[in-house]
mmCIF file of C-alpha atoms and ligand atoms in Angstrom:
data_model
loop_
_atom_site.group_PDB
_atom_site.id
_atom_site.type_symbol
_atom_site.label_atom_id
_atom_site.label_comp_id
_atom_site.label_asym_id
_atom_site.label_seq_id
_atom_site.Cartn_x
_atom_site.Cartn_y
_atom_site.Cartn_z
ATOM 1 C CA MET A 23 0.000 0.000 0.000
ATOM 2 C CA ASN A 24 1.170 3.577 -0.732
ATOM 3 C CA SER A 25 2.334 5.491 2.331
ATOM 4 C CA ILE A 26 2.339 9.299 2.446
ATOM 5 C CA GLU A 27 6.185 9.292 2.390
ATOM 6 C CA ASN A 28 6.183 7.470 -0.947
ATOM 7 C CA MET A 29 3.973 9.960 -2.765
ATOM 8 C CA PRO A 30 6.008 11.814 -5.390
ATOM 9 C CA ILE A 31 5.553 15.539 -4.606
ATOM 10 C CA SER A 32 6.678 17.094 -1.307
ATOM 11 C CA GLY A 33 7.620 20.584 -0.096
ATOM 12 C CA LYS A 34 11.159 19.987 -1.423
ATOM 13 C CA THR A 35 10.200 19.035 -4.973
ATOM 14 C CA LYS A 36 11.672 21.311 -7.666
ATOM 15 C CA ILE A 37 9.106 22.525 -10.181
ATOM 16 C CA ILE A 38 9.721 22.964 -13.907
ATOM 17 C CA PRO A 39 6.857 24.509 -15.852
ATOM 18 C CA ILE A 40 6.713 24.113 -19.619
ATOM 19 C CA LEU A 41 5.562 27.418 -21.098
ATOM 20 C CA ALA A 42 3.473 27.050 -24.252
ATOM 21 C CA ASP A 43 0.338 28.245 -26.024
ATOM 22 C CA PRO A 44 -1.463 26.105 -27.100
ATOM 23 C CA ILE A 45 -0.496 23.543 -24.447
ATOM 24 C CA ALA A 46 -2.611 20.409 -25.013
ATOM 25 C CA HIS A 47 -0.155 18.945 -27.550
ATOM 26 C CA VAL A 48 2.954 19.011 -25.353
ATOM 27 C CA GLU A 49 4.570 15.665 -24.526
ATOM 28 C CA THR A 50 7.589 17.015 -22.644
ATOM 29 C CA PRO A 51 6.007 16.739 -19.140
ATOM 30 C CA ARG A 52 5.405 12.997 -19.602
ATOM 31 C CA ILE A 53 8.898 12.390 -20.967
ATOM 32 C CA MET A 54 10.732 14.608 -18.460
ATOM 33 C CA ASN A 55 8.792 13.124 -15.525
ATOM 34 C CA MET A 56 9.689 9.652 -16.804
ATOM 35 C CA LEU A 57 13.331 10.735 -16.688
ATOM 36 C CA PHE A 58 12.981 12.038 -13.100
ATOM 37 C CA LYS A 59 11.385 8.753 -12.067
ATOM 38 C CA LYS A 60 14.167 6.746 -13.689
ATOM 39 C CA ALA A 61 16.858 8.938 -12.072
ATOM 40 C CA ASN A 62 14.961 8.968 -8.742
ATOM 41 C CA TYR A 63 15.257 12.768 -8.831
ATOM 42 C CA ASP A 64 12.856 14.971 -6.838
ATOM 43 C CA ALA A 65 11.496 17.294 -9.542
ATOM 44 C CA VAL A 66 8.330 17.571 -11.599
ATOM 45 C CA CYS A 67 7.541 19.101 -15.009
ATOM 46 C CA VAL A 68 4.056 20.641 -15.342
ATOM 47 C CA PRO A 69 2.165 22.373 -18.181
ATOM 48 C CA PHE A 70 1.688 26.168 -17.986
ATOM 49 C CA GLN A 71 -0.420 27.714 -20.747
ATOM 50 C CA VAL A 72 1.041 31.193 -21.261
ATOM 51 C CA ALA A 73 -0.191 33.543 -23.989
ATOM 52 C CA ALA A 74 2.494 35.372 -25.966
ATOM 53 C CA GLU A 75 1.518 38.759 -24.536
ATOM 54 C CA ASN A 76 1.877 37.466 -20.943
ATOM 55 C CA LEU A 77 5.346 35.945 -21.301
ATOM 56 C CA SER A 78 7.362 38.694 -19.643
ATOM 57 C CA GLN A 79 4.940 39.047 -16.686
ATOM 58 C CA THR A 80 4.977 35.265 -16.255
ATOM 59 C CA ILE A 81 8.786 35.222 -16.150
ATOM 60 C CA GLU A 82 8.816 37.959 -13.499
ATOM 61 C CA ALA A 83 6.361 35.928 -11.408
ATOM 62 C CA LEU A 84 8.378 32.677 -11.787
ATOM 63 C CA ARG A 85 11.519 34.557 -10.755
ATOM 64 C CA LEU A 86 9.875 35.263 -7.360
ATOM 65 C CA ILE A 87 9.171 31.576 -6.607
ATOM 66 C CA PRO A 88 12.288 29.752 -5.352
ATOM 67 C CA THR A 89 10.839 26.250 -5.846
ATOM 68 C CA ILE A 90 10.687 26.950 -9.611
ATOM 69 C CA ALA A 91 14.078 25.764 -10.881
ATOM 70 C CA GLY A 92 13.570 27.050 -14.407
ATOM 71 C CA ALA A 93 11.356 26.235 -17.363
ATOM 72 C CA VAL A 94 11.089 24.433 -20.661
ATOM 73 C CA VAL A 95 10.044 26.933 -23.322
ATOM 74 C CA THR A 96 8.190 26.099 -26.499
ATOM 75 C CA VAL A 97 5.792 27.400 -29.137
ATOM 76 C CA PRO A 98 5.414 30.441 -29.510
ATOM 77 C CA HIS A 99 7.939 31.772 -26.962
ATOM 78 C CA LYS A 100 11.403 30.552 -27.980
ATOM 79 C CA ILE A 101 12.498 33.677 -29.811
ATOM 80 C CA ASN A 102 10.841 36.223 -27.502
ATOM 81 C CA ILE A 103 12.245 34.682 -24.336
ATOM 82 C CA SER A 104 15.759 34.956 -25.764
ATOM 83 C CA HIS A 105 15.377 38.750 -25.322
ATOM 84 C CA LEU A 106 14.380 38.322 -21.657
ATOM 85 C CA VAL A 107 17.194 36.063 -20.384
ATOM 86 C CA ASP A 108 19.981 37.605 -18.293
ATOM 87 C CA VAL A 109 22.720 35.169 -19.418
ATOM 88 C CA LYS A 110 22.636 33.428 -22.830
ATOM 89 C CA GLY A 111 24.413 30.121 -23.396
ATOM 90 C CA PRO A 112 26.606 29.638 -26.495
ATOM 91 C CA GLN A 113 23.914 28.015 -28.665
ATOM 92 C CA ALA A 114 21.319 30.629 -27.660
ATOM 93 C CA GLN A 115 23.730 33.389 -28.708
ATOM 94 C CA ILE A 116 24.246 31.873 -32.159
ATOM 95 C CA ILE A 117 20.636 30.839 -32.771
ATOM 96 C CA GLY A 118 18.718 33.732 -31.188
ATOM 97 C CA ALA A 119 16.207 31.367 -29.556
ATOM 98 C CA VAL A 120 15.983 29.572 -26.216
ATOM 99 C CA ASN A 121 14.122 26.394 -25.195
ATOM 100 C CA ALA A 122 15.303 26.050 -21.584
ATOM 101 C CA VAL A 123 15.845 28.574 -18.797
ATOM 102 C CA ARG A 124 17.327 28.187 -15.323
ATOM 103 C CA PHE A 125 17.136 30.560 -12.357
ATOM 104 C CA ASP A 126 20.387 30.763 -10.364
ATOM 105 C CA GLU A 127 20.657 31.546 -6.629
ATOM 106 C CA GLN A 128 20.275 35.272 -7.305
ATOM 107 C CA ARG A 129 17.254 34.409 -9.526
ATOM 108 C CA GLN A 130 19.126 35.583 -12.627
ATOM 109 C CA MET A 131 17.719 33.747 -15.663
ATOM 110 C CA HIS A 132 20.119 31.704 -17.844
ATOM 111 C CA GLY A 133 18.877 30.500 -21.235
ATOM 112 C CA GLU A 134 20.108 27.896 -23.707
ATOM 113 C CA MET A 135 18.884 26.193 -26.878
ATOM 114 C CA PHE A 136 18.942 22.385 -27.244
ATOM 115 C CA ASP A 137 16.521 21.821 -30.155
ATOM 116 C CA GLY A 138 19.058 21.796 -32.988
ATOM 117 C CA LYS A 139 21.541 19.387 -31.448
ATOM 118 C CA GLY A 140 18.626 17.264 -30.191
ATOM 119 C CA PHE A 141 17.143 17.055 -33.673
ATOM 120 C CA VAL A 142 20.456 16.068 -35.281
ATOM 121 C CA GLN A 143 21.121 13.488 -32.552
ATOM 122 C CA GLY A 144 17.574 12.157 -33.066
ATOM 123 C CA LEU A 145 18.347 11.626 -36.769
ATOM 124 C CA ILE A 146 21.596 9.862 -35.913
ATOM 125 C CA ASN A 147 19.768 7.678 -33.369
ATOM 126 C CA SER A 148 17.329 6.820 -36.195
ATOM 127 C CA ASP A 149 20.279 5.539 -38.290
ATOM 128 C CA LEU A 150 20.483 8.518 -40.637
ATOM 129 C CA ASP A 151 23.962 9.540 -41.746
ATOM 130 C CA VAL A 152 24.000 13.323 -41.208
ATOM 131 C CA GLY A 153 27.108 14.364 -43.118
ATOM 132 C CA SER A 154 28.530 16.465 -45.922
ATOM 133 C CA HIS A 155 26.690 14.525 -48.671
ATOM 134 C CA LEU A 156 23.237 15.531 -47.396
ATOM 135 C CA LYS A 157 20.950 17.914 -49.348
ATOM 136 C CA VAL A 158 18.342 19.211 -46.906
ATOM 137 C CA TYR A 159 15.022 21.058 -47.165
ATOM 138 C CA ILE A 160 13.523 22.639 -44.047
ATOM 139 C CA ALA A 161 10.076 24.182 -43.634
ATOM 140 C CA GLY A 162 9.810 26.768 -40.860
ATOM 141 C CA ALA A 163 11.724 29.753 -39.559
ATOM 142 C CA GLY A 164 10.576 29.843 -35.923
ATOM 143 C CA GLY A 165 12.465 28.792 -32.801
ATOM 144 C CA ALA A 166 12.752 25.075 -33.573
ATOM 145 C CA ALA A 167 13.599 25.644 -37.258
ATOM 146 C CA ARG A 168 16.344 28.129 -36.375
ATOM 147 C CA GLY A 169 17.975 25.678 -33.974
ATOM 148 C CA ILE A 170 17.820 22.853 -36.497
ATOM 149 C CA ALA A 171 19.135 24.957 -39.399
ATOM 150 C CA PHE A 172 22.199 26.125 -37.456
ATOM 151 C CA ALA A 173 22.848 22.598 -36.133
ATOM 152 C CA LEU A 174 22.689 21.078 -39.642
ATOM 153 C CA LEU A 175 25.157 23.654 -40.943
ATOM 154 C CA ALA A 176 27.440 22.928 -37.976
ATOM 155 C CA GLN A 177 27.210 19.283 -39.070
ATOM 156 C CA GLY A 178 28.472 20.338 -42.539
ATOM 157 C CA VAL A 179 25.495 19.322 -44.717
ATOM 158 C CA LYS A 180 25.938 19.847 -48.467
ATOM 159 C CA SER A 181 23.048 22.273 -48.972
ATOM 160 C CA LEU A 182 20.090 23.744 -47.118
ATOM 161 C CA GLN A 183 16.846 24.989 -48.671
ATOM 162 C CA VAL A 184 14.605 27.046 -46.395
ATOM 163 C CA TYR A 185 10.865 27.549 -46.877
ATOM 164 C CA ASN A 186 8.489 29.398 -44.568
ATOM 165 C CA ARG A 187 4.823 30.415 -44.828
ATOM 166 C CA THR A 188 5.909 33.995 -44.089
ATOM 167 C CA GLN A 189 8.621 34.395 -46.686
ATOM 168 C CA ALA A 190 10.254 37.465 -45.121
ATOM 169 C CA THR A 191 11.134 35.449 -42.006
ATOM 170 C CA ALA A 192 12.801 32.777 -44.144
ATOM 171 C CA VAL A 193 14.762 35.437 -46.045
ATOM 172 C CA ALA A 194 15.967 36.981 -42.765
ATOM 173 C CA LEU A 195 16.958 33.558 -41.404
ATOM 174 C CA ILE A 196 18.866 32.729 -44.605
ATOM 175 C CA GLU A 197 20.872 35.951 -44.237
ATOM 176 C CA GLU A 198 21.888 34.938 -40.713
ATOM 177 C CA LEU A 199 22.693 31.377 -41.782
ATOM 178 C CA LYS A 200 24.915 32.640 -44.612
ATOM 179 C CA LYS A 201 26.890 34.756 -42.151
ATOM 180 C CA TYR A 202 27.298 31.702 -39.907
ATOM 181 C CA ALA A 203 28.322 29.357 -42.741
ATOM 182 C CA PRO A 204 29.578 31.536 -45.642
ATOM 183 C CA ASP A 205 30.718 28.550 -47.749
ATOM 184 C CA ALA A 206 27.476 26.567 -47.495
ATOM 185 C CA VAL A 207 24.817 26.482 -50.237
ATOM 186 C CA ILE A 208 21.732 28.041 -48.589
ATOM 187 C CA GLU A 209 18.692 28.946 -50.691
ATOM 188 C CA LEU A 210 15.111 30.134 -50.394
ATOM 189 C CA ALA A 211 12.617 27.411 -51.364
ATOM 190 C CA ASP A 212 8.882 27.033 -51.993
ATOM 191 C CA ALA A 213 6.393 24.486 -50.632
ATOM 192 C CA THR A 214 7.279 21.797 -53.220
ATOM 193 C CA PRO A 215 10.675 20.294 -52.331
ATOM 194 C CA GLN A 216 12.578 18.306 -54.978
ATOM 195 C CA GLN A 217 15.924 16.539 -55.327
ATOM 196 C CA VAL A 218 16.834 16.524 -51.647
ATOM 197 C CA ASP A 219 17.834 13.701 -49.297
ATOM 198 C CA LEU A 220 16.130 14.970 -46.162
ATOM 199 C CA CYS A 221 12.926 17.030 -45.791
ATOM 200 C CA ILE A 222 12.109 18.469 -42.401
ATOM 201 C CA ASN A 223 8.879 19.884 -41.056
ATOM 202 C CA ALA A 224 9.965 22.356 -38.374
ATOM 203 C CA THR A 225 6.645 24.236 -38.370
ATOM 204 C CA SER A 226 3.559 23.778 -36.184
ATOM 205 C CA ALA A 227 1.509 22.730 -39.228
ATOM 206 C CA GLY A 228 0.136 19.247 -38.496
ATOM 207 C CA MET A 229 0.212 19.361 -34.710
ATOM 208 C CA LEU A 230 -2.758 18.339 -32.563
ATOM 209 C CA GLY A 231 -5.520 20.958 -32.673
ATOM 210 C CA PRO A 232 -6.829 23.210 -35.436
ATOM 211 C CA GLN A 233 -3.635 22.741 -37.506
ATOM 212 C CA GLN A 234 -3.755 18.924 -37.494
ATOM 213 C CA ASN A 235 -4.947 18.646 -41.101
ATOM 214 C CA THR A 236 -2.525 21.247 -42.449
ATOM 215 C CA LEU A 237 0.369 19.926 -44.521
ATOM 216 C CA PRO A 238 3.544 22.049 -44.260
ATOM 217 C CA PHE A 239 4.713 21.133 -47.797
ATOM 218 C CA ALA A 240 3.908 18.752 -50.672
ATOM 219 C CA ILE A 241 5.927 15.545 -51.003
ATOM 220 C CA ASP A 242 4.824 14.675 -54.563
ATOM 221 C CA GLY A 243 8.129 15.775 -56.099
ATOM 222 C CA LEU A 244 10.329 13.732 -53.738
ATOM 223 C CA GLU A 245 12.074 10.449 -54.534
ATOM 224 C CA ALA A 246 11.297 7.376 -52.405
ATOM 225 C CA ASN A 247 14.849 7.373 -51.012
ATOM 226 C CA CYS A 248 14.325 10.792 -49.379
ATOM 227 C CA CYS A 249 13.820 10.828 -45.603
ATOM 228 C CA VAL A 250 11.015 12.941 -44.102
ATOM 229 C CA ALA A 251 11.492 14.105 -40.506
ATOM 230 C CA GLU A 252 9.133 15.910 -38.137
ATOM 231 C CA VAL A 253 9.456 18.135 -35.111
ATOM 232 C CA ILE A 254 5.842 17.499 -34.137
ATOM 233 C CA MET A 255 5.417 14.960 -31.333
ATOM 234 C CA ASN A 256 1.623 14.889 -31.112
ATOM 235 C CA PRO A 257 0.247 13.226 -33.157
ATOM 236 C CA LEU A 258 3.206 10.873 -33.310
ATOM 237 C CA LYS A 259 2.499 10.126 -36.973
ATOM 238 C CA THR A 260 1.381 13.357 -38.619
ATOM 239 C CA GLN A 261 -0.402 13.434 -41.968
ATOM 240 C CA LEU A 262 2.922 14.359 -43.539
ATOM 241 C CA LEU A 263 4.611 11.266 -42.085
ATOM 242 C CA GLN A 264 1.661 9.066 -43.083
ATOM 243 C CA GLN A 265 1.921 10.283 -46.694
ATOM 244 C CA ALA A 266 5.696 9.787 -46.736
ATOM 245 C CA GLU A 267 5.362 6.278 -45.300
ATOM 246 C CA GLN A 268 2.801 5.395 -47.975
ATOM 247 C CA LYS A 269 5.381 6.423 -50.589
ATOM 248 C CA GLY A 270 7.888 4.047 -48.986
ATOM 249 C CA MET A 271 10.077 6.829 -47.611
ATOM 250 C CA LYS A 272 12.039 6.655 -44.357
ATOM 251 C CA ILE A 273 10.326 8.702 -41.643
ATOM 252 C CA VAL A 274 11.542 10.145 -38.341
ATOM 253 C CA SER A 275 8.962 11.416 -35.851
ATOM 254 C CA GLY A 276 9.333 14.378 -33.478
ATOM 255 C CA GLN A 277 9.746 11.939 -30.603
ATOM 256 C CA ALA A 278 13.321 11.186 -31.715
ATOM 257 C CA MET A 279 14.191 14.883 -31.205
ATOM 258 C CA ILE A 280 12.723 15.178 -27.708
ATOM 259 C CA LEU A 281 14.160 11.856 -26.505
ATOM 260 C CA ALA A 282 17.604 12.932 -27.720
ATOM 261 C CA GLN A 283 17.540 16.210 -25.790
ATOM 262 C CA ILE A 284 15.446 15.534 -22.665
ATOM 263 C CA GLY A 285 18.437 14.667 -20.471
ATOM 264 C CA GLN A 286 20.295 17.803 -21.599
ATOM 265 C CA LEU A 287 17.228 19.945 -20.862
ATOM 266 C CA ALA A 288 16.826 18.523 -17.352
ATOM 267 C CA ALA A 289 20.563 18.788 -16.635
ATOM 268 C CA PHE A 290 20.653 22.439 -17.690
ATOM 269 C CA ILE A 291 17.497 23.548 -15.869
ATOM 270 C CA LEU A 292 18.424 21.809 -12.603
ATOM 271 C CA ASN A 293 22.181 22.421 -12.964
ATOM 272 C CA GLU A 294 22.749 18.678 -12.443
ATOM 273 C CA PRO A 295 25.108 17.461 -15.227
ATOM 274 C CA GLU A 296 24.584 13.760 -14.435
ATOM 275 C CA LEU A 297 20.932 13.972 -15.556
ATOM 276 C CA ALA A 298 22.232 14.372 -19.130
ATOM 277 C CA GLN A 299 23.454 10.757 -18.959
ATOM 278 C CA VAL A 300 20.032 9.244 -18.163
ATOM 279 C CA ARG A 301 18.692 7.237 -21.140
ATOM 280 C CA LEU A 302 14.980 6.541 -21.595
HETATM 281 P P1 NDP B 418 7.397 29.046 -33.423
HETATM 282 O O1 NDP B 418 6.131 29.684 -33.006
HETATM 283 O O2 NDP B 418 8.689 29.674 -33.031
HETATM 284 O O3 NDP B 418 7.424 28.865 -35.033
HETATM 285 C C1 NDP B 418 6.331 28.312 -35.696
HETATM 286 C C2 NDP B 418 6.702 28.043 -37.150
HETATM 287 O O4 NDP B 418 5.637 27.292 -37.748
HETATM 288 C C3 NDP B 418 6.851 29.298 -37.997
HETATM 289 O O5 NDP B 418 7.799 29.063 -39.007
HETATM 290 C C4 NDP B 418 5.438 29.459 -38.578
HETATM 291 O O6 NDP B 418 5.408 30.171 -39.799
HETATM 292 C C5 NDP B 418 5.102 28.016 -38.861
HETATM 293 N N1 NDP B 418 3.654 27.768 -38.920
HETATM 294 C C6 NDP B 418 2.778 27.844 -37.908
HETATM 295 N N2 NDP B 418 1.551 27.500 -38.341
HETATM 296 C C7 NDP B 418 1.680 27.178 -39.654
HETATM 297 C C8 NDP B 418 0.755 26.750 -40.658
HETATM 298 N N3 NDP B 418 -0.540 26.566 -40.387
HETATM 299 N N4 NDP B 418 1.243 26.507 -41.894
HETATM 300 C C9 NDP B 418 2.540 26.664 -42.169
HETATM 301 N N5 NDP B 418 3.459 27.098 -41.266
HETATM 302 C C10 NDP B 418 3.024 27.346 -40.022
HETATM 303 O O7 NDP B 418 7.301 27.535 -32.872
HETATM 304 P P2 NDP B 418 8.485 26.504 -32.574
HETATM 305 O O8 NDP B 418 9.483 26.634 -33.646
HETATM 306 O O9 NDP B 418 8.890 26.628 -31.159
HETATM 307 O O10 NDP B 418 7.696 25.108 -32.669
HETATM 308 C C11 NDP B 418 7.289 24.581 -33.909
HETATM 309 C C12 NDP B 418 6.817 23.148 -33.699
HETATM 310 O O11 NDP B 418 7.910 22.341 -33.250
HETATM 311 C C13 NDP B 418 5.721 22.966 -32.642
HETATM 312 O O12 NDP B 418 4.778 22.049 -33.135
HETATM 313 C C14 NDP B 418 6.462 22.364 -31.464
HETATM 314 O O13 NDP B 418 5.618 21.579 -30.659
HETATM 315 C C15 NDP B 418 7.497 21.516 -32.169
HETATM 316 N N6 NDP B 418 8.678 21.217 -31.355
HETATM 317 C C16 NDP B 418 9.067 19.919 -31.157
HETATM 318 C C17 NDP B 418 10.195 19.610 -30.427
HETATM 319 C C18 NDP B 418 10.630 18.205 -30.248
HETATM 320 O O14 NDP B 418 11.537 17.948 -29.439
HETATM 321 N N7 NDP B 418 10.090 17.268 -30.981
HETATM 322 C C19 NDP B 418 11.005 20.662 -29.811
HETATM 323 C C20 NDP B 418 10.555 21.972 -30.154
HETATM 324 C C21 NDP B 418 9.414 22.241 -30.874
HETATM 325 P P3 NDP B 418 5.148 31.771 -39.837
HETATM 326 O O15 NDP B 418 6.509 32.412 -39.652
HETATM 327 O O16 NDP B 418 4.554 31.988 -41.160
HETATM 328 O O17 NDP B 418 4.208 32.092 -38.689
#
């Protein structure tokens, strides 16, 4: 029988909100809490629905609560929160977006970005060779897309085509990417990718909710040996992935990306490096 002492949350438990809007689609609380259980670590990740216009007030409130260790940050806050952090980590400085924040003892907020490296590691864990031969297409120019684009260039991919619904944002991102990797082939693309080895949906199009039936791009022009990868975790198999699978293409779901970075996120937020070693 359960005794009170064995119940998971006490007055000492560290709290990690995930800040998002919408919130119903997020899978990070389940996965991070699974990690805490496996590591026998006294912390809990909980969903906080925070509208874009309330982000800065929310941060000021969290700063006042010492049991809040930090936060996971996702759609639509990753770029805006990068302007609110007191100390930016190296990836956050390059990418201009943040997906994890930690409050230190003085309640200064440190921010870092793990999406890009997590995505690349997720591909590698899915047996994809991410090297200099790879021609890549990416849809999106928001927080997740930025992280992934910089990480792929750091990996030395052969070329990168960028498409976004709002073209001006893609153009601005391409300018930044070209400064970061002046020798790489980086081009603006449309919603019909062709002749690439890897196509990535790094937009919210297709995620649970009103956007679930929206396709981020058309796969008709792709060869069957192209791989299609998602950032979306919920649903696990988006319409895009279903279509790609029907064409016999290799698919990688958004779960690979979160599983590859969850330990790093927890380690950063709680300032406990050993949590990065926990495998789920
Ligand atoms: P942002 O709000 O920063 O960016 C959203 C991006 O999606 C923009 O490029 C936006 O285009 C595009 N977009 C939104 N709606 C549509 C639509 N209907 N059609 C086409 N494009 C659209 O969000 P994030 O980058 O933080 O997150 C994007 C997705 O990635 C979310 O679904 C999130 O859950 C997922 N994610 C998954 C992770 C994982 O580990 N698997 C980690 C991080 C994020 P525009 O500029 O035109 O508005």
